[in-house]
């Protein structure tokens, strides 16, 4: 029957996703924590060493950094979310073809309240506002909706591994509470939007996409600890890094960038 065929296809998709996730894990180790002293700048010099202005930035395979979750930032699941934010999550689900996500048979998206029912990968604060979304290795495709910028209490956004295309929604770069943004191993294209409003940003990772154009100004990112834009199609001059006083790790490799890195930063690598 048609229903039986659909279940069979979903089971096959789930198996393929599991195999893909296993292969990715075996192929590379890209999970690191920033709270360990052994993973600070000085121990990543082989990953971040940068050439002079006449050379492209070229390093080894990029490493994914995970943030330290400070006690005062731990999320408390709210009892009920807002209808407005639920609608945005529904748009995310539909625009990234949620019915074909790897966990389509088991996830509880679109069922009940997104906070009270603990939608997989969604965390809410005590007031019932969405504070983080983590969807990893889940066969996300399609595009990211511009409506994501309506989640004004968002602190963490993590979409890792899939085939999301289209540009990065400019609206999410107006989320002033955002401190962690990871959209990696997808097919995102277009340019990187202006970063001026991301003053709380600590970890920015957009590696392994198809981003092009120049890197926008980084002057407002004084809290930035990790910057990884490697393996894209970025070009032009490297912007000033002088305001990145908190930087612990960066990787701009495998792009078409030129320019120089401040000596004070090279000394810390």
XYZ file of N, CA and C in Angstrom:
807
model
N 0.841 -1.194 0.000
C 0.000 0.000 0.000
C 0.875 1.242 0.000
N 0.246 2.403 -0.284
C 0.984 3.657 -0.324
C 1.567 3.997 1.039
N 0.794 3.749 2.101
C 1.280 4.029 3.438
C 2.480 3.154 3.778
N 2.414 1.891 3.411
C 3.533 0.992 3.659
C 4.776 1.410 2.912
N 4.598 1.891 1.684
C 5.732 2.363 0.896
C 6.374 3.581 1.535
N 5.540 4.493 2.040
C 6.078 5.687 2.690
C 6.875 5.322 3.929
N 6.374 4.388 4.713
C 7.105 3.948 5.906
C 8.421 3.305 5.506
N 8.399 2.491 4.450
C 9.623 1.846 3.973
C 10.641 2.887 3.543
N 10.196 3.911 2.822
C 11.113 4.956 2.357
C 11.707 5.732 3.525
N 10.885 6.001 4.539
C 11.394 6.717 5.710
C 12.406 5.873 6.466
N 12.143 4.577 6.571
C 13.111 3.686 7.227
C 14.418 3.631 6.452
N 14.335 3.578 5.126
C 15.534 3.570 4.293
C 16.305 4.873 4.456
N 15.593 5.995 4.487
C 16.233 7.285 4.690
C 16.940 7.331 6.034
N 16.274 6.808 7.059
C 16.872 6.792 8.395
C 18.161 5.976 8.407
N 18.158 4.837 7.727
C 19.356 3.998 7.661
C 20.488 4.721 6.946
N 20.171 5.378 5.841
C 21.184 6.114 5.101
C 21.761 7.253 5.935
N 20.906 7.912 6.703
C 21.377 8.991 7.574
C 22.318 8.459 8.641
N 21.971 7.321 9.207
C 22.846 6.717 10.216
C 24.200 6.381 9.631
N 24.206 5.815 8.428
C 25.472 5.476 7.777
C 26.271 6.725 7.466
N 25.594 7.783 7.032
C 26.272 9.019 6.718
C 26.895 9.625 7.966
N 26.142 9.601 9.062
C 26.659 10.147 10.303
C 27.853 9.376 10.811
N 27.814 8.044 10.682
C 28.943 7.218 11.108
C 30.176 7.496 10.271
N 29.996 7.616 8.959
C 31.125 7.898 8.084
C 31.741 9.254 8.376
N 30.880 10.233 8.653
C 31.398 11.565 8.954
C 32.199 11.560 10.241
N 31.709 10.821 11.227
C 32.422 10.752 12.499
C 33.765 10.062 12.338
N 33.802 8.994 11.558
C 35.055 8.271 11.351
C 36.032 9.057 10.488
N 35.500 9.870 9.577
C 36.359 10.580 8.635
C 37.143 11.687 9.299
N 36.574 12.346 10.286
C 37.272 13.462 10.920
C 36.753 13.676 12.319
N 37.615 14.204 13.154
C 37.223 14.560 14.507
C 37.181 16.065 14.590
N 35.976 16.651 14.669
C 35.884 18.094 14.669
C 35.123 18.630 15.872
N 35.072 17.842 16.937
C 34.426 18.309 18.146
C 35.485 18.705 19.161
N 35.557 19.975 19.458
C 36.512 20.479 20.423
C 35.783 21.378 21.419
N 36.331 21.525 22.612
C 35.762 22.434 23.593
C 36.730 23.573 23.831
N 36.184 24.761 24.058
C 37.026 25.932 24.242
C 37.433 26.126 25.695
N 36.841 25.374 26.621
C 37.169 25.599 28.020
C 38.452 24.890 28.427
N 38.962 24.000 27.613
C 40.182 23.284 27.955
C 41.405 24.067 27.507
N 42.348 24.281 28.387
C 43.549 25.034 28.036
C 44.320 24.383 26.904
N 44.230 23.075 26.777
C 44.983 22.380 25.734
C 44.449 22.670 24.350
N 43.292 23.329 24.257
C 42.706 23.629 22.952
C 42.671 25.121 22.678
N 43.536 25.879 23.347
C 43.587 27.312 23.100
C 44.473 27.581 21.892
N 44.653 28.851 21.607
C 45.326 29.237 20.371
C 46.675 28.574 20.164
N 47.466 28.561 21.189
C 48.825 28.067 21.030
C 48.912 26.625 20.567
N 47.895 25.844 20.814
C 47.908 24.432 20.439
C 47.208 24.176 19.120
N 46.820 25.262 18.417
C 46.193 25.105 17.110
C 47.005 25.813 16.031
N 48.281 26.097 16.319
C 49.034 26.907 15.372
C 49.122 26.253 14.000
N 49.144 24.939 13.938
C 49.215 24.271 12.642
C 47.909 24.362 11.869
N 46.827 24.731 12.536
C 45.535 24.854 11.868
C 45.267 26.274 11.404
N 45.994 27.254 11.951
C 45.618 28.626 11.711
C 46.748 29.487 11.161
N 47.917 28.931 10.972
C 49.037 29.729 10.489
C 48.690 30.345 9.151
N 48.981 31.619 9.002
C 48.562 32.364 7.833
C 49.770 32.905 7.095
N 49.693 32.873 5.771
C 50.785 33.356 4.950
C 50.754 34.852 4.768
N 51.635 35.381 3.910
C 51.684 36.817 3.690
C 50.621 37.234 2.677
N 50.622 38.508 2.316
C 49.544 39.075 1.502
C 49.460 38.458 0.122
N 50.520 37.844 -0.347
C 50.521 37.312 -1.704
C 50.027 35.883 -1.786
N 49.712 35.298 -0.640
C 49.319 33.897 -0.621
C 47.911 33.731 -0.093
N 47.243 32.691 -0.564
C 45.960 32.332 0.018
C 46.196 31.771 1.406
N 45.193 31.911 2.259
C 45.266 31.261 3.558
C 45.086 29.771 3.335
N 45.997 28.962 3.847
C 45.939 27.526 3.594
C 46.340 26.775 4.847
N 45.437 25.947 5.363
C 45.703 25.161 6.563
C 45.164 23.759 6.374
N 45.257 22.979 7.429
C 44.705 21.627 7.405
C 43.185 21.672 7.502
N 42.576 20.495 7.568
C 41.118 20.398 7.670
C 40.631 21.178 8.880
N 39.586 22.007 8.732
C 39.110 22.834 9.834
C 38.534 21.998 10.960
N 38.581 22.600 12.145
C 38.068 21.929 13.328
C 36.858 22.682 13.847
N 35.862 21.960 14.302
C 34.654 22.564 14.832
C 34.824 22.799 16.321
N 34.485 23.983 16.750
C 34.620 24.331 18.159
C 33.245 24.353 18.815
N 33.161 23.796 20.005
C 31.932 23.832 20.788
C 32.126 24.771 21.964
N 31.080 25.510 22.338
C 31.230 26.526 23.383
C 31.205 25.935 24.777
N 31.813 26.671 25.707
C 31.622 26.376 27.108
C 30.240 26.881 27.513
N 29.450 26.051 28.143
C 28.144 26.484 28.633
C 28.316 26.926 30.076
N 28.270 28.235 30.283
C 28.448 28.761 31.625
C 27.197 28.488 32.456
N 27.347 28.289 33.777
C 26.196 27.952 34.612
C 25.045 28.939 34.486
N 25.353 30.229 34.354
C 24.285 31.217 34.289
C 23.622 31.276 32.927
N 24.114 30.463 31.982
C 23.515 30.442 30.664
C 22.794 29.132 30.372
N 22.764 28.231 31.331
C 22.084 26.967 31.097
C 20.597 27.212 30.883
N 20.011 26.457 29.977
C 18.635 26.708 29.587
C 17.662 25.963 30.504
N 16.601 26.665 30.869
C 15.512 26.078 31.634
C 14.313 26.001 30.712
N 13.803 24.811 30.515
C 12.706 24.635 29.566
C 11.447 25.319 30.063
N 10.891 26.202 29.235
C 9.669 26.888 29.595
C 8.472 25.959 29.516
N 7.401 26.314 30.228
C 6.210 25.478 30.229
C 5.478 25.559 28.891
N 5.322 26.775 28.379
C 4.606 26.964 27.125
C 5.280 28.042 26.297
N 5.335 27.797 25.002
C 5.910 28.784 24.112
C 4.846 29.689 23.528
N 5.292 30.678 22.766
C 4.348 31.598 22.147
C 3.911 31.058 20.788
N 2.696 31.397 20.390
C 2.177 30.943 19.100
C 2.995 31.523 17.954
N 3.468 32.751 18.131
C 4.258 33.408 17.094
C 5.551 32.638 16.830
N 6.240 32.248 17.885
C 7.497 31.523 17.723
C 7.249 30.110 17.208
N 6.158 29.508 17.602
C 5.819 28.172 17.082
C 5.626 28.242 15.574
N 4.986 29.295 15.101
C 4.774 29.443 13.665
C 6.109 29.549 12.926
N 7.072 30.256 13.518
C 8.394 30.368 12.900
C 9.064 29.001 12.821
N 8.954 28.210 13.878
C 9.540 26.871 13.869
C 8.858 25.991 12.825
N 7.567 26.131 12.669
C 6.859 25.385 11.626
C 7.386 25.761 10.249
N 7.644 27.059 10.042
C 8.181 27.502 8.758
C 9.579 26.928 8.530
N 10.386 26.845 9.592
C 11.711 26.230 9.474
C 11.578 24.763 9.089
N 10.680 24.055 9.751
C 10.451 22.640 9.472
C 10.049 22.436 8.014
N 9.115 23.226 7.544
C 8.606 23.062 6.180
C 9.639 23.484 5.134
N 10.356 24.570 5.392
C 11.292 25.078 4.390
C 12.549 24.221 4.272
N 12.827 23.409 5.302
C 13.975 22.498 5.242
C 13.531 21.048 5.083
N 12.290 20.861 4.627
C 11.750 19.531 4.315
C 11.823 18.584 5.510
N 11.240 19.037 6.602
C 11.282 18.267 7.844
C 10.721 16.861 7.742
N 9.798 16.643 6.821
C 9.241 15.295 6.690
C 10.275 14.290 6.216
N 11.419 14.790 5.697
C 12.488 13.903 5.249
C 13.729 13.990 6.133
N 13.611 14.637 7.290
C 14.727 14.626 8.219
C 15.025 13.180 8.623
N 16.241 12.939 9.031
C 16.638 11.576 9.391
C 15.774 10.993 10.508
N 15.365 11.842 11.442
C 14.575 11.344 12.565
C 13.081 11.573 12.359
N 12.664 11.626 11.078
C 11.259 11.923 10.766
C 10.288 10.946 11.425
N 10.722 9.721 11.651
C 9.827 8.721 12.240
C 9.655 8.903 13.742
N 10.596 9.600 14.364
C 10.584 9.670 15.825
C 10.496 11.079 16.385
N 10.864 12.101 15.610
C 10.852 13.436 16.219
C 9.429 13.936 16.417
N 9.279 14.875 17.329
C 7.950 15.325 17.734
C 7.649 16.748 17.266
N 8.348 17.207 16.247
C 8.046 18.528 15.715
C 6.602 18.576 15.213
N 5.974 19.710 15.404
C 4.595 19.995 15.001
C 3.575 19.329 15.920
N 4.038 18.654 16.981
C 3.128 18.003 17.925
C 3.090 18.822 19.208
N 1.940 19.371 19.520
C 1.777 20.115 20.756
C 2.612 21.382 20.810
N 2.880 21.811 22.025
C 3.649 23.038 22.255
C 5.142 22.772 22.110
N 5.843 23.639 21.419
C 7.255 23.406 21.137
C 8.122 23.453 22.387
N 7.723 24.221 23.388
C 8.472 24.262 24.648
C 7.981 23.180 25.603
N 6.686 23.179 25.872
C 6.132 22.214 26.815
C 6.291 20.779 26.368
N 6.291 20.565 25.044
C 6.425 19.207 24.518
C 7.859 18.874 24.121
N 8.773 19.802 24.403
C 10.208 19.567 24.167
C 10.513 19.101 22.743
N 10.159 19.907 21.761
C 10.496 19.548 20.393
C 11.991 19.269 20.290
N 12.340 18.199 19.596
C 13.734 17.756 19.512
C 14.613 18.881 18.959
N 15.653 19.222 19.702
C 16.605 20.230 19.263
C 16.235 21.648 19.622
N 15.063 21.850 20.205
C 14.601 23.189 20.565
C 14.670 23.361 22.080
N 15.292 24.442 22.524
C 15.310 24.772 23.945
C 14.651 26.126 24.148
N 13.951 26.262 25.256
C 13.269 27.508 25.589
C 13.756 28.001 26.942
N 13.659 29.313 27.148
C 14.004 29.849 28.457
C 12.793 29.743 29.385
N 12.952 30.216 30.601
C 11.891 30.058 31.601
C 10.636 30.840 31.255
N 10.765 31.796 30.351
C 9.614 32.600 29.940
C 8.899 32.022 28.726
N 9.396 30.896 28.226
C 8.758 30.257 27.093
C 9.190 30.791 25.744
N 10.355 31.443 25.694
C 10.886 31.926 24.422
C 11.975 30.981 23.924
N 11.991 30.734 22.628
C 13.013 29.867 22.042
C 14.378 30.512 22.217
N 15.284 29.785 22.848
C 16.624 30.311 23.102
C 17.697 29.589 22.310
N 17.418 28.385 21.832
C 18.412 27.682 21.017
C 17.742 26.642 20.129
N 18.372 26.410 18.982
C 17.955 25.351 18.060
C 19.206 24.602 17.646
N 19.220 23.299 17.867
C 20.332 22.438 17.480
C 19.793 21.298 16.623
N 20.070 21.327 15.327
C 19.679 20.243 14.434
C 20.931 19.787 13.701
N 21.377 18.592 14.026
C 22.700 18.124 13.601
C 22.576 16.819 12.822
N 23.239 16.747 11.671
C 23.290 15.510 10.875
C 21.892 14.940 10.637
N 20.978 15.767 10.181
C 19.572 15.357 10.118
C 18.961 15.534 8.733
N 19.790 15.581 7.698
C 19.300 15.636 6.317
C 18.414 16.856 6.056
N 18.800 17.992 6.616
C 18.079 19.228 6.326
C 18.405 19.667 4.901
N 17.393 19.989 4.122
C 17.579 20.470 2.760
C 16.739 21.743 2.602
N 16.515 22.174 1.372
C 15.708 23.361 1.169
C 16.471 24.623 1.507
N 15.808 25.571 2.154
C 16.416 26.854 2.509
C 16.021 27.252 3.923
N 16.765 28.198 4.491
C 16.432 28.733 5.806
C 15.489 29.924 5.636
N 14.381 29.957 6.364
C 13.410 31.038 6.195
C 13.872 32.341 6.833
N 13.510 33.443 6.205
C 13.846 34.759 6.739
C 13.176 35.001 8.087
N 12.098 34.288 8.336
C 11.352 34.484 9.581
C 12.132 34.078 10.823
N 13.244 33.364 10.672
C 14.060 32.987 11.836
C 14.464 34.207 12.660
N 14.580 35.341 11.987
C 14.946 36.566 12.699
C 13.894 37.027 13.690
N 12.706 36.427 13.649
C 11.674 36.763 14.613
C 11.879 36.119 15.975
N 12.843 35.196 16.074
C 13.148 34.545 17.358
C 14.134 35.431 18.120
N 13.644 36.526 18.634
C 14.515 37.590 19.147
C 15.252 37.221 20.429
N 14.861 36.134 21.078
C 15.549 35.715 22.303
C 16.586 34.620 22.032
N 16.778 34.311 20.777
C 17.701 33.241 20.393
C 19.133 33.557 20.817
N 19.781 32.567 21.452
C 21.181 32.690 21.839
C 22.078 31.736 21.060
N 21.523 30.635 20.604
C 22.330 29.604 19.957
C 21.573 29.024 18.768
N 22.243 28.964 17.624
C 21.659 28.406 16.421
C 22.695 27.495 15.787
N 22.337 26.219 15.635
C 23.306 25.217 15.188
C 22.661 24.288 14.163
N 23.049 24.459 12.900
C 22.610 23.565 11.827
C 23.863 22.944 11.217
N 24.108 21.686 11.504
C 25.331 21.033 11.038
C 25.017 19.863 10.133
N 25.550 19.904 8.931
C 25.577 18.784 8.003
C 24.211 18.499 7.372
N 24.133 18.761 6.090
C 22.937 18.505 5.304
C 23.138 19.089 3.917
N 22.085 19.634 3.351
C 22.204 20.241 2.027
C 21.279 21.448 1.915
N 21.308 22.296 2.936
C 20.545 23.539 2.878
C 21.210 24.462 1.867
N 20.425 25.029 0.979
C 20.941 25.957 -0.016
C 20.405 27.355 0.202
N 20.616 28.214 -0.800
C 20.137 29.582 -0.687
C 21.011 30.414 0.230
N 20.669 31.678 0.393
C 21.488 32.570 1.222
C 21.192 32.425 2.705
N 22.088 32.954 3.521
C 21.828 33.070 4.948
C 20.779 34.159 5.162
N 19.740 33.890 5.932
C 18.736 34.935 6.185
C 19.383 36.138 6.875
N 19.220 37.290 6.287
C 19.819 38.487 6.879
C 19.211 38.791 8.241
N 18.000 38.346 8.455
C 17.305 38.659 9.706
C 18.005 38.065 10.927
N 18.656 36.914 10.778
C 19.281 36.302 11.957
C 20.511 37.087 12.401
N 21.026 37.938 11.532
C 22.181 38.756 11.900
C 21.748 40.026 12.619
N 20.454 40.128 12.898
C 19.928 41.200 13.742
C 19.518 40.686 15.113
N 19.811 39.410 15.391
C 19.471 38.828 16.690
C 20.550 39.224 17.699
N 20.288 40.235 18.472
C 21.317 40.832 19.327
C 21.728 39.947 20.495
N 20.940 38.911 20.813
C 21.304 37.998 21.901
C 22.104 36.795 21.407
N 22.280 36.684 20.107
C 22.927 35.501 19.536
C 24.417 35.478 19.886
N 24.847 34.383 20.505
C 26.263 34.245 20.870
C 26.931 33.066 20.169
N 26.142 32.189 19.555
C 26.673 30.993 18.900
C 25.921 30.783 17.597
N 26.634 30.805 16.487
C 26.020 30.577 15.177
C 26.880 29.603 14.389
N 26.345 28.431 14.131
C 27.041 27.406 13.355
C 26.111 26.908 12.258
N 26.488 27.161 11.020
C 25.792 26.612 9.854
C 26.886 26.048 8.962
N 27.136 24.745 9.072
C 28.313 24.159 8.419
C 27.953 22.884 7.664
N 28.789 22.571 6.678
C 28.599 21.375 5.843
C 27.217 21.377 5.185
N 26.890 22.512 4.573
C 25.670 22.648 3.792
C 26.051 23.217 2.425
N 25.102 23.823 1.728
C 25.361 24.416 0.413
C 24.904 25.871 0.385
N 25.063 26.545 1.520
C 24.662 27.946 1.627
C 25.484 28.787 0.652
N 24.812 29.668 -0.089
C 25.520 30.525 -1.033
C 25.225 31.991 -0.744
N 25.706 32.866 -1.625
C 25.530 34.295 -1.399
C 26.619 34.845 -0.494
N 26.402 36.020 0.014
C 27.413 36.700 0.824
C 27.084 36.600 2.311
N 28.076 36.901 3.142
C 27.865 36.960 4.588
C 27.256 38.315 4.920
N 26.082 38.350 5.558
C 25.455 39.643 5.893
C 26.295 40.457 6.870
N 25.914 41.692 7.028
C 26.586 42.592 7.969
C 26.538 42.007 9.380
N 27.640 42.130 10.104
C 27.762 41.515 11.424
C 27.674 42.527 12.565
N 27.356 43.772 12.245
C 27.466 44.855 13.221
C 26.592 44.660 14.455
N 25.473 43.947 14.330
C 24.555 43.800 15.461
C 24.852 42.603 16.347
N 25.871 41.827 15.999
C 26.168 40.598 16.754
C 27.232 40.852 17.819
N 26.990 41.816 18.661
C 27.996 42.202 19.650
C 28.236 41.131 20.708
N 27.293 40.223 20.899
C 27.461 39.150 21.885
C 28.017 37.868 21.272
N 28.275 37.887 19.982
C 28.721 36.675 19.297
C 30.056 36.189 19.857
N 30.096 34.907 20.236
C 31.315 34.285 20.749
C 31.866 33.235 19.786
N 30.985 32.524 19.106
C 31.418 31.461 18.198
C 30.663 31.605 16.882
N 31.403 31.845 15.800
C 30.819 32.027 14.473
C 31.487 31.048 13.520
N 30.719 30.068 13.040
C 31.253 29.009 12.178
C 30.339 28.827 10.961
N 30.884 29.105 9.791
C 30.130 28.975 8.542
C 30.934 28.169 7.529
N 31.768 27.267 7.996
C 32.667 26.523 7.135
C 31.945 25.508 6.255
N 32.617 25.148 5.169
C 32.121 24.141 4.221
C 30.739 24.512 3.678
N 30.672 25.678 3.060
C 29.495 26.103 2.319
C 29.956 26.637 0.967
N 29.164 27.464 0.347
C 29.517 28.063 -0.943
C 29.400 29.577 -0.868
N 29.737 30.123 0.283
C 29.671 31.562 0.487
C 30.699 32.273 -0.384
N 30.330 33.413 -0.918
C 31.224 34.163 -1.799
C 31.260 35.627 -1.363
N 32.034 36.418 -2.097
C 32.165 37.829 -1.756
C 33.171 38.039 -0.652
N 33.177 39.206 -0.087
C 34.156 39.553 0.933
C 33.625 39.282 2.334
N 34.530 39.220 3.293
C 34.158 39.083 4.697
C 33.797 40.470 5.215
N 32.614 40.655 5.792
C 32.238 41.986 6.292
C 33.079 42.394 7.494
N 32.939 43.627 7.895
C 33.688 44.151 9.031
C 33.439 43.313 10.285
N 34.516 43.101 11.046
C 34.444 42.342 12.295
C 34.597 43.250 13.512
N 34.541 44.547 13.291
C 34.888 45.511 14.333
C 33.983 45.438 15.556
N 32.747 44.993 15.393
C 31.821 44.973 16.536
C 31.881 43.671 17.327
N 32.722 42.734 16.902
C 32.724 41.391 17.513
C 33.814 41.264 18.577
N 33.801 42.130 19.555
C 34.845 42.104 20.581
C 34.756 40.878 21.483
N 33.599 40.209 21.513
C 33.438 39.006 22.344
C 33.760 37.730 21.588
N 34.083 37.843 20.306
C 34.276 36.653 19.465
C 35.484 35.837 19.921
N 35.251 34.539 20.163
C 36.313 33.625 20.574
C 36.738 32.694 19.442
N 35.787 32.320 18.586
C 36.048 31.371 17.509
C 35.478 31.930 16.213
N 36.317 31.980 15.173
C 35.882 32.393 13.845
C 36.371 31.354 12.849
N 35.443 30.663 12.198
C 35.803 29.646 11.212
C 34.928 29.820 9.977
N 35.534 30.352 8.925
C 34.851 30.567 7.654
C 35.532 29.781 6.544
N 36.233 28.739 6.892
C 37.051 28.000 5.934
C 36.204 27.245 4.919
N 36.852 26.870 3.819
C 36.230 26.047 2.782
C 34.946 26.668 2.220
N 35.084 27.897 1.764
C 34.029 28.594 1.046
C 34.629 29.161 -0.233
N 34.010 30.176 -0.785
C 34.514 30.844 -1.984
C 34.688 32.334 -1.724
N 35.076 32.662 -0.500
C 35.260 34.051 -0.101
C 36.488 34.634 -0.782
N 36.441 35.930 -1.058
C 37.541 36.574 -1.763
C 37.753 37.984 -1.214
N 38.791 38.620 -1.704
C 39.082 39.983 -1.279
C 40.037 40.024 -0.114
N 40.135 41.195 0.500
C 41.069 41.401 1.604
C 40.489 40.889 2.920
N 41.355 40.354 3.759
C 40.965 39.987 5.114
C 40.660 41.267 5.877
N 39.489 41.379 6.499
C 39.181 42.616 7.238
C 40.059 42.747 8.471
N 40.049 43.916 9.056
C 40.822 44.154 10.266
C 40.393 43.200 11.376
N 41.396 42.655 12.059
C 41.139 41.757 13.186
C 41.507 42.410 14.513
N 41.817 43.687 14.487
C 42.346 44.366 15.665
C 41.354 44.453 16.814
N 40.058 44.383 16.516
C 39.056 44.492 17.584
C 38.737 43.152 18.233
N 39.304 42.064 17.713
C 38.973 40.722 18.207
C 39.854 40.352 19.392
N 39.697 41.083 20.467
C 40.565 40.902 21.633
C 40.319 39.598 22.364
N 39.161 38.961 22.141
C 38.843 37.702 22.825
C 39.118 36.478 21.968
N 39.633 36.664 20.767
C 39.779 35.564 19.816
C 40.725 34.485 20.324
N 40.277 33.237 20.260
C 41.077 32.092 20.682
C 41.389 31.152 19.517
N 40.593 31.214 18.472
C 40.768 30.279 17.355
C 40.210 30.923 16.103
N 40.937 30.798 14.996
C 40.337 31.228 13.734
C 40.894 30.404 12.594
N 40.072 30.277 11.541
C 40.470 29.526 10.358
C 39.732 30.113 9.164
N 40.488 30.642 8.225
C 39.929 31.199 6.994
C 40.459 30.440 5.782
N 40.918 29.248 5.986
C 41.598 28.503 4.930
C 40.670 28.101 3.795
N 41.297 27.781 2.665
C 40.589 27.292 1.482
C 39.524 28.273 0.994
N 39.932 29.518 0.903
C 39.178 30.582 0.255
C 40.146 31.288 -0.696
N 39.732 32.379 -1.286
C 40.604 33.160 -2.157
C 40.863 34.521 -1.522
N 41.327 34.497 -0.294
C 41.547 35.716 0.473
C 43.011 36.147 0.406
N 43.232 37.414 0.599
C 44.599 37.942 0.657
C 44.665 38.987 1.759
N 45.874 39.351 2.120
C 46.054 40.332 3.175
C 46.967 39.803 4.250
N 47.043 40.513 5.338
C 47.961 40.152 6.415
C 47.212 40.009 7.724
N 47.852 39.310 8.664
C 47.307 39.083 9.995
C 48.144 39.879 10.987
N 47.526 40.574 11.938
C 48.294 41.355 12.906
C 49.331 40.504 13.629
N 50.488 41.081 13.865
C 51.566 40.334 14.508
C 51.189 39.869 15.900
N 50.382 40.673 16.623
C 49.999 40.266 17.958
C 49.175 38.990 17.945
N 48.397 38.793 16.872
C 47.587 37.594 16.777
C 48.438 36.391 16.387
N 49.382 36.609 15.481
C 50.267 35.512 15.096
C 51.086 35.013 16.279
N 51.443 35.913 17.167
C 52.213 35.519 18.339
C 51.407 34.649 19.282
N 50.097 34.742 19.210
C 49.241 33.963 20.088
C 48.909 32.600 19.493
N 49.232 32.378 18.231
C 48.883 31.108 17.582
C 49.858 30.018 17.988
